[in-house]
Short mmCIF file of C-alpha atoms in Angstrom, two decimals:
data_model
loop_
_atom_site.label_atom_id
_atom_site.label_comp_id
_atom_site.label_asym_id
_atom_site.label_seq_id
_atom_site.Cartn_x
_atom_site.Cartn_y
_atom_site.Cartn_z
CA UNK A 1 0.00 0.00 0.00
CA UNK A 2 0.87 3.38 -0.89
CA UNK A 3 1.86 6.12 1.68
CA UNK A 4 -0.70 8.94 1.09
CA UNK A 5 -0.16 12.23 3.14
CA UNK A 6 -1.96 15.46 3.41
CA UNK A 7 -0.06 18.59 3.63
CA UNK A 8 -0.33 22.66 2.60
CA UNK A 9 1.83 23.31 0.42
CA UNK A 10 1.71 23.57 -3.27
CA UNK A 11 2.21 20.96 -5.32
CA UNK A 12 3.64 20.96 -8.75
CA UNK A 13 6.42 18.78 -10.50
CA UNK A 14 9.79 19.47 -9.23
CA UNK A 15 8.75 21.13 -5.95
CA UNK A 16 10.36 19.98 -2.58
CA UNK A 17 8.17 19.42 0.42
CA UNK A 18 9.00 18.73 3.67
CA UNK A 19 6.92 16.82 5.80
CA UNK A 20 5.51 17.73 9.79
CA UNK A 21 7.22 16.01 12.61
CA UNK A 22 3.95 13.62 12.64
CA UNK A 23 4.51 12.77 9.56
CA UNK A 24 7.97 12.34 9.04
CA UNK A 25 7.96 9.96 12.13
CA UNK A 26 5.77 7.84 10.47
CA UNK A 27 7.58 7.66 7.33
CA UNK A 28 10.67 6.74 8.58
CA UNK A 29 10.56 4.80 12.29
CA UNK A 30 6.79 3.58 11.74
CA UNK A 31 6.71 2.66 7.52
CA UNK A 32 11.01 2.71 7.06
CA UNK A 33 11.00 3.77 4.70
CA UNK A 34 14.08 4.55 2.38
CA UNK A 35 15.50 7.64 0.08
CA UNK A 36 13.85 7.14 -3.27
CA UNK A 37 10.84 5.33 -2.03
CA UNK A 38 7.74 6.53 -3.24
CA UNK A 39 5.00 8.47 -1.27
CA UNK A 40 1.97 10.29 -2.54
CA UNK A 41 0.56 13.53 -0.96
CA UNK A 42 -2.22 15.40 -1.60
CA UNK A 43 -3.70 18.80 -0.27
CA UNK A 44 -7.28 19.39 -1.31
CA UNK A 45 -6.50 21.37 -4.75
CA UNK A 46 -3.42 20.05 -6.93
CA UNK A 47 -4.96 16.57 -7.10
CA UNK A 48 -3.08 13.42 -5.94
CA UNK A 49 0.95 13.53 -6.46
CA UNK A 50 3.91 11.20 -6.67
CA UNK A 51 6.75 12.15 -4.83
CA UNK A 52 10.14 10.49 -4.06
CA UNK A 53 11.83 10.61 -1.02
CA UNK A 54 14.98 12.77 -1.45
CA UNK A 55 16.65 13.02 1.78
CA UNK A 56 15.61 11.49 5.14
CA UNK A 57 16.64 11.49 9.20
CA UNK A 58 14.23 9.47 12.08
CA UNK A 59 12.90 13.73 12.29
CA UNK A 60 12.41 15.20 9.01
CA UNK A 61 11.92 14.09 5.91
CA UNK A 62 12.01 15.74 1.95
CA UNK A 63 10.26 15.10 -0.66
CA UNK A 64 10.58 16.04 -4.54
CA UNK A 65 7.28 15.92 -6.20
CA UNK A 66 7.30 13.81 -9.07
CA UNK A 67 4.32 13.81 -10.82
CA UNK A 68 -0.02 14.20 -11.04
CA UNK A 69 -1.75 10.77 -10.38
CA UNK A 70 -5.07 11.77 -10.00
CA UNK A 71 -6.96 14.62 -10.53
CA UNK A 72 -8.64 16.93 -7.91
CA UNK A 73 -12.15 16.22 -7.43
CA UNK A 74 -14.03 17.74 -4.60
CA UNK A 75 -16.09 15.92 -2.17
CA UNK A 76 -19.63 14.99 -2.59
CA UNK A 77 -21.19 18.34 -0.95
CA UNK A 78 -22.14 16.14 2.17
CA UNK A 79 -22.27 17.97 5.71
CA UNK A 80 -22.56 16.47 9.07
CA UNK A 81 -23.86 18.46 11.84
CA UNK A 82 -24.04 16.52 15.37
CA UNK A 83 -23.77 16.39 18.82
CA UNK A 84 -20.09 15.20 19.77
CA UNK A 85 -20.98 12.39 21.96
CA UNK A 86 -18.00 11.75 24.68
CA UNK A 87 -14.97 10.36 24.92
CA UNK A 88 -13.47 7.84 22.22
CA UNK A 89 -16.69 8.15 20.45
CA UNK A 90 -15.93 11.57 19.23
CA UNK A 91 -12.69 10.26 17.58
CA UNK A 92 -14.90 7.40 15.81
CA UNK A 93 -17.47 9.53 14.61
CA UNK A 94 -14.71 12.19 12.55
CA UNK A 95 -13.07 8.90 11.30
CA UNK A 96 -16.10 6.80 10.20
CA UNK A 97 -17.27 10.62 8.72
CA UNK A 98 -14.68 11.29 6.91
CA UNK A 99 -14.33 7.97 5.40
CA UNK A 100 -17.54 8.23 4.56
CA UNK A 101 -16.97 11.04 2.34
CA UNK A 102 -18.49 14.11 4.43
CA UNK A 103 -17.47 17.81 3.59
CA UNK A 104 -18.17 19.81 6.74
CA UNK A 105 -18.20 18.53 10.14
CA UNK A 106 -19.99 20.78 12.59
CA UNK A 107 -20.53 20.14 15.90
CA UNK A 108 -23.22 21.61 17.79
CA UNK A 109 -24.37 22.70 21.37
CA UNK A 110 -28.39 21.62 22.51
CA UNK A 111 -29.78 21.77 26.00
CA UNK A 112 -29.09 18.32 26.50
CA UNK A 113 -25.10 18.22 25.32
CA UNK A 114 -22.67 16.60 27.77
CA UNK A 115 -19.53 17.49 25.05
CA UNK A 116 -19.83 21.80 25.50
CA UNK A 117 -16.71 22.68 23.67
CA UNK A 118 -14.68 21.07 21.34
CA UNK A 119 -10.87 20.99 20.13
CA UNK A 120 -11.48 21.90 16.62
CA UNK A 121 -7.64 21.05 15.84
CA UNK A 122 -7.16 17.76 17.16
CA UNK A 123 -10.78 16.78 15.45
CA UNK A 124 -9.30 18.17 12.32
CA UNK A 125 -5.63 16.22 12.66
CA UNK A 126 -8.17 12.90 12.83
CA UNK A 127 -10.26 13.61 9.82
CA UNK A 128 -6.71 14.52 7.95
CA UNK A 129 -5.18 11.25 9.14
CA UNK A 130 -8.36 9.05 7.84
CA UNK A 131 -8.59 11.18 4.91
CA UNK A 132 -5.28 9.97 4.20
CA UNK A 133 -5.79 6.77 4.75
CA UNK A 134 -8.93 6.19 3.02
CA UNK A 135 -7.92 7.83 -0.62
CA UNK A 136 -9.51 11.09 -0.37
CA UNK A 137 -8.41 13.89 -2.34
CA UNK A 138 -9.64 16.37 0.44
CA UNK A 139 -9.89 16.48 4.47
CA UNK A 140 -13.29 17.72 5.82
CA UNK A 141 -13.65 21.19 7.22
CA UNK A 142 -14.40 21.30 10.72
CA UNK A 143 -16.26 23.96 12.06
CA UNK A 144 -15.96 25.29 15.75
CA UNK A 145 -19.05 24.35 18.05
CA UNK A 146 -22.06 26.26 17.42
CA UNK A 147 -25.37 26.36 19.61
CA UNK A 148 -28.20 25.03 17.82
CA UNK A 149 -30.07 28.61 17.55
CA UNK A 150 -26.75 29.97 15.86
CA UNK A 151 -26.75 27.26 13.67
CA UNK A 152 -30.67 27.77 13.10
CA UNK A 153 -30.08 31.29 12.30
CA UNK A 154 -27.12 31.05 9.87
CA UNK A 155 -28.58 28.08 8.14
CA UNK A 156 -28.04 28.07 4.03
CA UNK A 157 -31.62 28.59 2.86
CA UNK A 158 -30.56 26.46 0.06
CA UNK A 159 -29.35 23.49 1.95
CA UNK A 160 -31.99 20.72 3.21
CA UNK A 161 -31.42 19.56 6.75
CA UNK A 162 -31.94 15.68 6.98
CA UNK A 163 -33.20 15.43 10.79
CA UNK A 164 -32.86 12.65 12.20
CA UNK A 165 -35.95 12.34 14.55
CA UNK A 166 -36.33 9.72 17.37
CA UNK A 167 -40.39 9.99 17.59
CA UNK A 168 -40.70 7.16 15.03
CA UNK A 169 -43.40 9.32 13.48
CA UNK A 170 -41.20 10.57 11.08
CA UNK A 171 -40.78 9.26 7.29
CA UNK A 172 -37.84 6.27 7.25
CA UNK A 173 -34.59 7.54 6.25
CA UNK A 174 -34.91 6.31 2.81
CA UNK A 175 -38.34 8.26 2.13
CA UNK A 176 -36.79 10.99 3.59
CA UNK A 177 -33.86 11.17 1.05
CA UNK A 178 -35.54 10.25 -1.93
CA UNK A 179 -37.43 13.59 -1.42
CA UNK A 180 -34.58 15.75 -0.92
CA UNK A 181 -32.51 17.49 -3.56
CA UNK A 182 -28.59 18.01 -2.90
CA UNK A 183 -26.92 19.82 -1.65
CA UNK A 184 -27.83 18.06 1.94
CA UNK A 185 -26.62 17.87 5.80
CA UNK A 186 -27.56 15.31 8.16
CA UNK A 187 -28.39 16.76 11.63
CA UNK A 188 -27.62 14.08 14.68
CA UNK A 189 -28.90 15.26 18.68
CA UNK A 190 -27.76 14.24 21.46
CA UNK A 191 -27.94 11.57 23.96
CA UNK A 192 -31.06 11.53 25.02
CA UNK A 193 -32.66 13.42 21.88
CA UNK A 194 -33.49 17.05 21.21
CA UNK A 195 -35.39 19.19 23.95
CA UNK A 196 -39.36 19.41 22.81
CA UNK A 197 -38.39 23.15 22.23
CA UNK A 198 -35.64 22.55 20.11
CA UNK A 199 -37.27 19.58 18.53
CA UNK A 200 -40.49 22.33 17.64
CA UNK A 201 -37.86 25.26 16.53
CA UNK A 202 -36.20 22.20 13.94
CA UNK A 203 -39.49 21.66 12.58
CA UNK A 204 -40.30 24.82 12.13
CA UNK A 205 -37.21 25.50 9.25
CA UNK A 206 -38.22 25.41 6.14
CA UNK A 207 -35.01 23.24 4.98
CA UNK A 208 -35.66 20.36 7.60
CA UNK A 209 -37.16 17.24 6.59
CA UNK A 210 -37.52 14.52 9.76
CA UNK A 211 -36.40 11.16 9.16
CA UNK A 212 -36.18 7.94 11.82
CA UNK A 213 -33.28 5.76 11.92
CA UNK A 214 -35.03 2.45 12.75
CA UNK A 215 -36.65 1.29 15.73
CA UNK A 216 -33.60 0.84 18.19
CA UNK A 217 -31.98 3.64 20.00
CA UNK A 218 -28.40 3.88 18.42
CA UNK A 219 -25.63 6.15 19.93
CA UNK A 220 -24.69 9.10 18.79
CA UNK A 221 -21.60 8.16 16.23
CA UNK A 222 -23.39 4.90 15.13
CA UNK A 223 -26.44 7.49 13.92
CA UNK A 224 -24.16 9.56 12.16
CA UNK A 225 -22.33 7.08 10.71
CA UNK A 226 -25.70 4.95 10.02
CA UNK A 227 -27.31 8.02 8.21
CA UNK A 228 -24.33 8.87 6.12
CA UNK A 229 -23.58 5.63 4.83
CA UNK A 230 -27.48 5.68 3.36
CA UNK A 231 -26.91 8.50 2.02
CA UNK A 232 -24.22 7.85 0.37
CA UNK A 233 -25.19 4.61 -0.81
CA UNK A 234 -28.60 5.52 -1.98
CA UNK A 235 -28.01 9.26 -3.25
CA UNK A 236 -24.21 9.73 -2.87
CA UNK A 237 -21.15 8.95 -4.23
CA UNK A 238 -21.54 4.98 -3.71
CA UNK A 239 -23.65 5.14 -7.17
CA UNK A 240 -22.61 4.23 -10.14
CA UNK B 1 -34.02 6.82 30.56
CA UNK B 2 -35.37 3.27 32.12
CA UNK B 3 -32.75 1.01 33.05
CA UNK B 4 -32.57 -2.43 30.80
CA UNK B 5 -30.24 -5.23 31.61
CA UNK B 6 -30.21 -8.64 29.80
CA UNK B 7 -30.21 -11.47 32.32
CA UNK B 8 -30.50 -15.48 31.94
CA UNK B 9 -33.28 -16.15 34.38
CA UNK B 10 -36.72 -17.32 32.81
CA UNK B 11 -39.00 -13.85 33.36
CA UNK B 12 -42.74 -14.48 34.56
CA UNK B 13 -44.68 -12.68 37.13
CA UNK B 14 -43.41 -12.61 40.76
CA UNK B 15 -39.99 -13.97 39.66
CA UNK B 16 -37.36 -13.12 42.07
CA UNK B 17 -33.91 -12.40 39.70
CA UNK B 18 -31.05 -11.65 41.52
CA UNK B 19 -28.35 -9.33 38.99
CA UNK B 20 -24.80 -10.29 38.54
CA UNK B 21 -22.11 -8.33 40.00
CA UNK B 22 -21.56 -5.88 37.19
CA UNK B 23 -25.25 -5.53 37.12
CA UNK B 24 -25.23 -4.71 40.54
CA UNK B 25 -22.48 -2.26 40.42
CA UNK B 26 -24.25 -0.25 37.74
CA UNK B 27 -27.78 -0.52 39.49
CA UNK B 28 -26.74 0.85 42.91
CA UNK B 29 -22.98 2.89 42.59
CA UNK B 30 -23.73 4.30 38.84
CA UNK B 31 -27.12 4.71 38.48
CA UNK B 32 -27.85 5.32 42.14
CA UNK B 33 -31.43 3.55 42.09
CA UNK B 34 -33.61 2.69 45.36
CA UNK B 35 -35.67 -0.28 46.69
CA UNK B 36 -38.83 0.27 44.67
CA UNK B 37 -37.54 1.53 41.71
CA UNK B 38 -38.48 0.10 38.48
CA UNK B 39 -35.81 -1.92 36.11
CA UNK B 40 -36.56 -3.45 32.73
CA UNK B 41 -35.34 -7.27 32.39
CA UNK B 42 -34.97 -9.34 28.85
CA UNK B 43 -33.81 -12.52 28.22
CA UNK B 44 -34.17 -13.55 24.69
CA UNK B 45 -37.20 -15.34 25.24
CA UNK B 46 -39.43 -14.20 27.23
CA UNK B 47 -40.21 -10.82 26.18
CA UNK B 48 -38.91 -7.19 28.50
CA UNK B 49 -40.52 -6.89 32.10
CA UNK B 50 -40.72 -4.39 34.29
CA UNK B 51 -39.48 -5.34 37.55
CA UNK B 52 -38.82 -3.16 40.89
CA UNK B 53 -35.90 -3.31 43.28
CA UNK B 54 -36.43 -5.49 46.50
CA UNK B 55 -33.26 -5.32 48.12
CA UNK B 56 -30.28 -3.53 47.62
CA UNK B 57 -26.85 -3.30 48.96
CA UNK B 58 -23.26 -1.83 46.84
CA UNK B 59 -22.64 -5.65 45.45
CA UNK B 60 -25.94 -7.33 45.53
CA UNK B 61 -29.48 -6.57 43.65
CA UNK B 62 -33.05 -8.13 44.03
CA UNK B 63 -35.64 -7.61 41.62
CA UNK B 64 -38.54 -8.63 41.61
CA UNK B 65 -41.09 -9.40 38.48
CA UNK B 66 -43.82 -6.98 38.04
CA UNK B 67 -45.80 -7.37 34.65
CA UNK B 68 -44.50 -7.91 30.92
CA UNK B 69 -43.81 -4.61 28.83
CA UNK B 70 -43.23 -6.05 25.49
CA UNK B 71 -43.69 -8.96 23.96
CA UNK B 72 -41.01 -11.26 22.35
CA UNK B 73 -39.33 -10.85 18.93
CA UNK B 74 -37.37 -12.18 17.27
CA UNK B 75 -33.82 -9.80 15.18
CA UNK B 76 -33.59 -9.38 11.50
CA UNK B 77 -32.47 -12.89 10.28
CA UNK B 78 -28.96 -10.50 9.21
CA UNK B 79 -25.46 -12.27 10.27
CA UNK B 80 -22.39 -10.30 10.19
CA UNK B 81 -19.27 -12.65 9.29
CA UNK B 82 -15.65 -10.42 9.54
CA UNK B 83 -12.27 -10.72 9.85
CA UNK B 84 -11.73 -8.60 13.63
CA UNK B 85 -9.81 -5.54 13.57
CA UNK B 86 -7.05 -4.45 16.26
CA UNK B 87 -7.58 -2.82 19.22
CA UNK B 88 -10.49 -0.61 20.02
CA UNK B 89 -12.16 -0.85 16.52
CA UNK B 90 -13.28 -4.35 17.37
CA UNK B 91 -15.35 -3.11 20.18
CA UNK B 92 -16.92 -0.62 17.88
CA UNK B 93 -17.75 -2.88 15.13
CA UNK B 94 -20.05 -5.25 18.04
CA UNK B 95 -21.78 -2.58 19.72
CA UNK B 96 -22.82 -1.00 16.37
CA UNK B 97 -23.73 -4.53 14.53
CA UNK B 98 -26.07 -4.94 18.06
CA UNK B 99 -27.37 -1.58 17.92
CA UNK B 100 -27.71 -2.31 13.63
CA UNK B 101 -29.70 -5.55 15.36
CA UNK B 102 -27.35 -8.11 13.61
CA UNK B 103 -28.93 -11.89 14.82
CA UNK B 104 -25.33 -13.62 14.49
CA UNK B 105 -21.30 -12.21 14.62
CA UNK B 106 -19.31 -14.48 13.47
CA UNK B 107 -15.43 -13.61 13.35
CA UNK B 108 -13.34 -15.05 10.56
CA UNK B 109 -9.59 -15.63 10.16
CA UNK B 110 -7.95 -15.05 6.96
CA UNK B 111 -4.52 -15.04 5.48
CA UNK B 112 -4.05 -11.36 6.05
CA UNK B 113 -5.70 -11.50 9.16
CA UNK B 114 -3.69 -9.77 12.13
CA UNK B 115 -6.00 -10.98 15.07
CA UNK B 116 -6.23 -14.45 14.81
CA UNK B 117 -8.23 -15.34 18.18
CA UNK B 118 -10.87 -13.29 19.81
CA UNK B 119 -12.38 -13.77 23.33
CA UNK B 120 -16.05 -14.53 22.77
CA UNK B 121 -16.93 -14.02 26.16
CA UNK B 122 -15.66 -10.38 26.39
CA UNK B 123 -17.30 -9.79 22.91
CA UNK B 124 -20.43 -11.71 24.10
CA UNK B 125 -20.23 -9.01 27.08
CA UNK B 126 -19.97 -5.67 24.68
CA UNK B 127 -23.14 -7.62 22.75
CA UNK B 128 -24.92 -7.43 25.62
CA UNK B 129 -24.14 -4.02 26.80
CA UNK B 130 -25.37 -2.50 23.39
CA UNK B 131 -28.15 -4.48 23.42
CA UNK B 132 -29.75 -3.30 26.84
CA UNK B 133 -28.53 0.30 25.93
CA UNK B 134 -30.31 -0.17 22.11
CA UNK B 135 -33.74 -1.30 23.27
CA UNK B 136 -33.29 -4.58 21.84
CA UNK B 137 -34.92 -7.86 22.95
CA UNK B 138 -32.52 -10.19 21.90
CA UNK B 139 -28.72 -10.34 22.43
CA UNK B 140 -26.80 -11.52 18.72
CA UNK B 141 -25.05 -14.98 19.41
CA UNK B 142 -21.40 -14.46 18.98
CA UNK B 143 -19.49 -17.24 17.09
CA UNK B 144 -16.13 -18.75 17.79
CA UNK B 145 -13.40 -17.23 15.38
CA UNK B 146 -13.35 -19.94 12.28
CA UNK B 147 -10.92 -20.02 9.24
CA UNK B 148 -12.25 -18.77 6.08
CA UNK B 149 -12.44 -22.22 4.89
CA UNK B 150 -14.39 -23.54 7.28
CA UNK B 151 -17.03 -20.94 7.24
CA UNK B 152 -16.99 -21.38 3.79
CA UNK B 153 -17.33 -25.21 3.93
CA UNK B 154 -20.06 -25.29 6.90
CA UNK B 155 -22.28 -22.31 4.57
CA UNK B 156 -25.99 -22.94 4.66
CA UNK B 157 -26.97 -23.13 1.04
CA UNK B 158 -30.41 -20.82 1.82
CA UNK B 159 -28.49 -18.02 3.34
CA UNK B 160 -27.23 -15.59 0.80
CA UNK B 161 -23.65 -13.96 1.56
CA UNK B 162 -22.99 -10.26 0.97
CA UNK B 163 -19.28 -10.33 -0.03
CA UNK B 164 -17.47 -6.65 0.34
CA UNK B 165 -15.16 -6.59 -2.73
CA UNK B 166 -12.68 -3.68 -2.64
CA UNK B 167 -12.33 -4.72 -6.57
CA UNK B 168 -14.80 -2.13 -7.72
CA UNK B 169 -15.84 -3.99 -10.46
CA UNK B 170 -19.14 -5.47 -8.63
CA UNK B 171 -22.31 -4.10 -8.62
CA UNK B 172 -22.69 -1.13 -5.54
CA UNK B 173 -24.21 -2.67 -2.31
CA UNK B 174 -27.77 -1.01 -3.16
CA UNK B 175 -28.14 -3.44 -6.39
CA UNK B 176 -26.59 -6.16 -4.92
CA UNK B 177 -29.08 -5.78 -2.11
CA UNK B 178 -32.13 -5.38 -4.06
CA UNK B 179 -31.16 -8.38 -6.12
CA UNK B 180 -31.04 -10.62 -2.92
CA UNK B 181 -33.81 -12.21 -0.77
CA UNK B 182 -33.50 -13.05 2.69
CA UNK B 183 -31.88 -14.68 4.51
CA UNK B 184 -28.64 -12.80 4.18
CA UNK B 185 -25.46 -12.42 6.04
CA UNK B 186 -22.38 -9.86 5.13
CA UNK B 187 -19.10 -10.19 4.86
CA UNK B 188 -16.23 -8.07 5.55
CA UNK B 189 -12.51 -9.04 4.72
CA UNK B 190 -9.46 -7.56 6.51
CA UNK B 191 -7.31 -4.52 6.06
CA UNK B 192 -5.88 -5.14 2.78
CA UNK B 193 -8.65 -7.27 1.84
CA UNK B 194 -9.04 -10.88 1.18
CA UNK B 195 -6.10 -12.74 -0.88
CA UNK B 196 -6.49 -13.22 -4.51
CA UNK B 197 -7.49 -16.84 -3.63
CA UNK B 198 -9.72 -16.42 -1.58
CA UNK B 199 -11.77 -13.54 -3.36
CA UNK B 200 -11.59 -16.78 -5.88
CA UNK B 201 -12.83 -19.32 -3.63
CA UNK B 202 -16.06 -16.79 -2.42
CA UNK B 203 -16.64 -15.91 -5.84
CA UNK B 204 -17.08 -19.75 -7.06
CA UNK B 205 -19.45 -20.18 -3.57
CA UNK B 206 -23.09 -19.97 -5.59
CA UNK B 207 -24.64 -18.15 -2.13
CA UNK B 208 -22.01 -15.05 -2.73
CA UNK B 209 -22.66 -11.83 -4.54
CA UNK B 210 -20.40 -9.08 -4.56
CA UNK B 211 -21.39 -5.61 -3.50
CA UNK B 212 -18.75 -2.48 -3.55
CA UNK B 213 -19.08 0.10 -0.73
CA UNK B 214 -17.99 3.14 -2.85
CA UNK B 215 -15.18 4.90 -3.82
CA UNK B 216 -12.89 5.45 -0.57
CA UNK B 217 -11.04 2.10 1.15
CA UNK B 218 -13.13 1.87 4.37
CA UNK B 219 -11.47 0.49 7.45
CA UNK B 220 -12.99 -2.78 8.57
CA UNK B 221 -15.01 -1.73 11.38
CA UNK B 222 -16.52 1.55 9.16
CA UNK B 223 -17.22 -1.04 6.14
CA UNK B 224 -19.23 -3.37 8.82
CA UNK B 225 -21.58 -0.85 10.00
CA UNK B 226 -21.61 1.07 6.83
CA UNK B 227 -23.19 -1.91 4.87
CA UNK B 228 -25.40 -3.32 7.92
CA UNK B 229 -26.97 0.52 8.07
CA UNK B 230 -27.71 0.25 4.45
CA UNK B 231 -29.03 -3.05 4.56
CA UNK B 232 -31.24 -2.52 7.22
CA UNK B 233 -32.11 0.87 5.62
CA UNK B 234 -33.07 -0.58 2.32
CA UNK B 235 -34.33 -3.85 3.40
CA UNK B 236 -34.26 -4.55 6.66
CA UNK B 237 -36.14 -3.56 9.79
CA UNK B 238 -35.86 0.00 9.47
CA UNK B 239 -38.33 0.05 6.90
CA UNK B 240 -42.33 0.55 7.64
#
């Protein structure tokens, strides 16, 4: 298997790139690998390159870019908004996210949160290390925490707001897709659920449309990761 | 929330069920509840009962039996056979196949398999944990860890077998899906996916059909929920 790394800086044949601490420890005590091994790297707008490894120490490593092996291609225009549920679970829920092809990853605040404040950069270095590792040409954004009202008020009037709704009443998460246009976000509550006031102010957006995820009570990251993988396999990028 | 445990006792009214020690601990130091509170009990079998708290100390619970809440029934006839990821992911992958109400987990070993044994009983443990957490009334039966061979000599010719082919030449898991009746099981190979003769051996088995899970190389416990969720979703129990 291929090395694949994310990093900022430019990429174009001939450039040399030098890769963060992170990652040069993994190239050479973790991988070992050697000076003219391959290693691709990518950065979310010059497409997918091949580079060689030029020179190399256990703490820093250079690269010379050799050339394009895949085009850029953005993401399918997928967001996640969600509840970060506690502990390891938070971790799992960027991974299984990103590798699941998501765009934006925003967490939010509701009257029943236990997770109040996130570290936006440590939930971005784990979408950029499974982004790496699971062929994407791009890492997810990650927003910083919102409240619910702020992300009620600044909502894109031309973005549709999959909720997903534990009263069962709702339409099943397929019927709820198959009525919705892109572009999309999925919208995931707490433990516990949504207060009955935010549950009436989510209703009351034009771009939401309720959907219920089956008739157990999953956790937080399995929702999330439940709802994108439908939608992704039914109206995302797992067609054909 | 109403507290559910899974227990082994036959339930029936005025059944006195006394809660295993881990029970116990959660009952009286975690969730802090009194003599006379109410607990939910399943078994499998008998259906969920409400029961109420007779005697309590820090190490030792009483219940007993009040009246039946729900009746019995039965999962989704949906197995789950994989090859077990490392570390924590392993966890992950049985508490979401529970909470995705998978009937049967059965771990598989194959050549590029890096856990080779599992502990059934601690897995049969994390089952049950999801399951009284997911509002399920039945707890999946976990398998012993089996070569690939011998699951693949011991298949039952009725039971279809979703095989998740990194190839990207099968059909995506929707058509696959649609193109299958019940009952089904999935199967997930390990990182780096199955060896070229094995992918040869499952393709000449006449339950198989291939199914890819989209353009990005899912890790092994994202791939297993990923493809139960959609199952379920599309023609499983989540549907009305």
């Amino acid at each position: 298997m291929t090395v694949r790394l994310f990093v900022s800086a430019t990429l174009t044949a001939g450039q040399a790139v030098t890769l963060d601490p992170r990652q040069a420890h993994y190239v050479a005590s973790v991988m070992r690998l050697a000076p003219g091994d391959s290693i691709h790297l990518f950065n979310g707008r010059d497409g997918e390159w091949r580079t060689e490894i030029a020179m190399l120490t256990k703490k820093s490593v250079r690269l010379s870019v050799v050339d394009r092996v895949r085009a850029q291609k953005g993401p399918t225009d997928l967001w996640l908004a969600f509840t970060p549920p506690k502990g390891p679970r938070l971790a799992t829920l960027i991974e299984k996210a990103t590798e699941l092809g998501v765009a934006v990853l925003a967490p939010i605040i509701t009257a029943r949160s236990i997770v109040r404040r996130t570290n936006t950069e440590r939930l971005a270095a784990i979408a950029a290390e499974a982004a790496e590792q699971c062929g994407r040409l791009t890492v997810p954004a990650v927003r910083e925490a919102v409240s619910l009202d702020d992300l009620i008020a600044d909502w894109p009037t031309d973005r549709r707001l999959i909720f997903c709704d534990e009263s069962r009443t709702a339409p099943t998460l397929t019927q709820a897709i198959a009525d919705v246009p892109p572009p999309v976000a999925v919208l995931i509550g707490p433990e516990g659920g949504f207060a009955a006031a935010e549950r009436e102010r989510l209703r009351a957006m034009p771009a939401v449309i309720a959907a219920t995820l089956g008739p157990r009570i999953l956790r937080v990251d399995t929702a999330a990761i439940a709802a994108l993988a439908v939608y992704q396999a039914t109206a995302g990028d797992w067609r054909r």
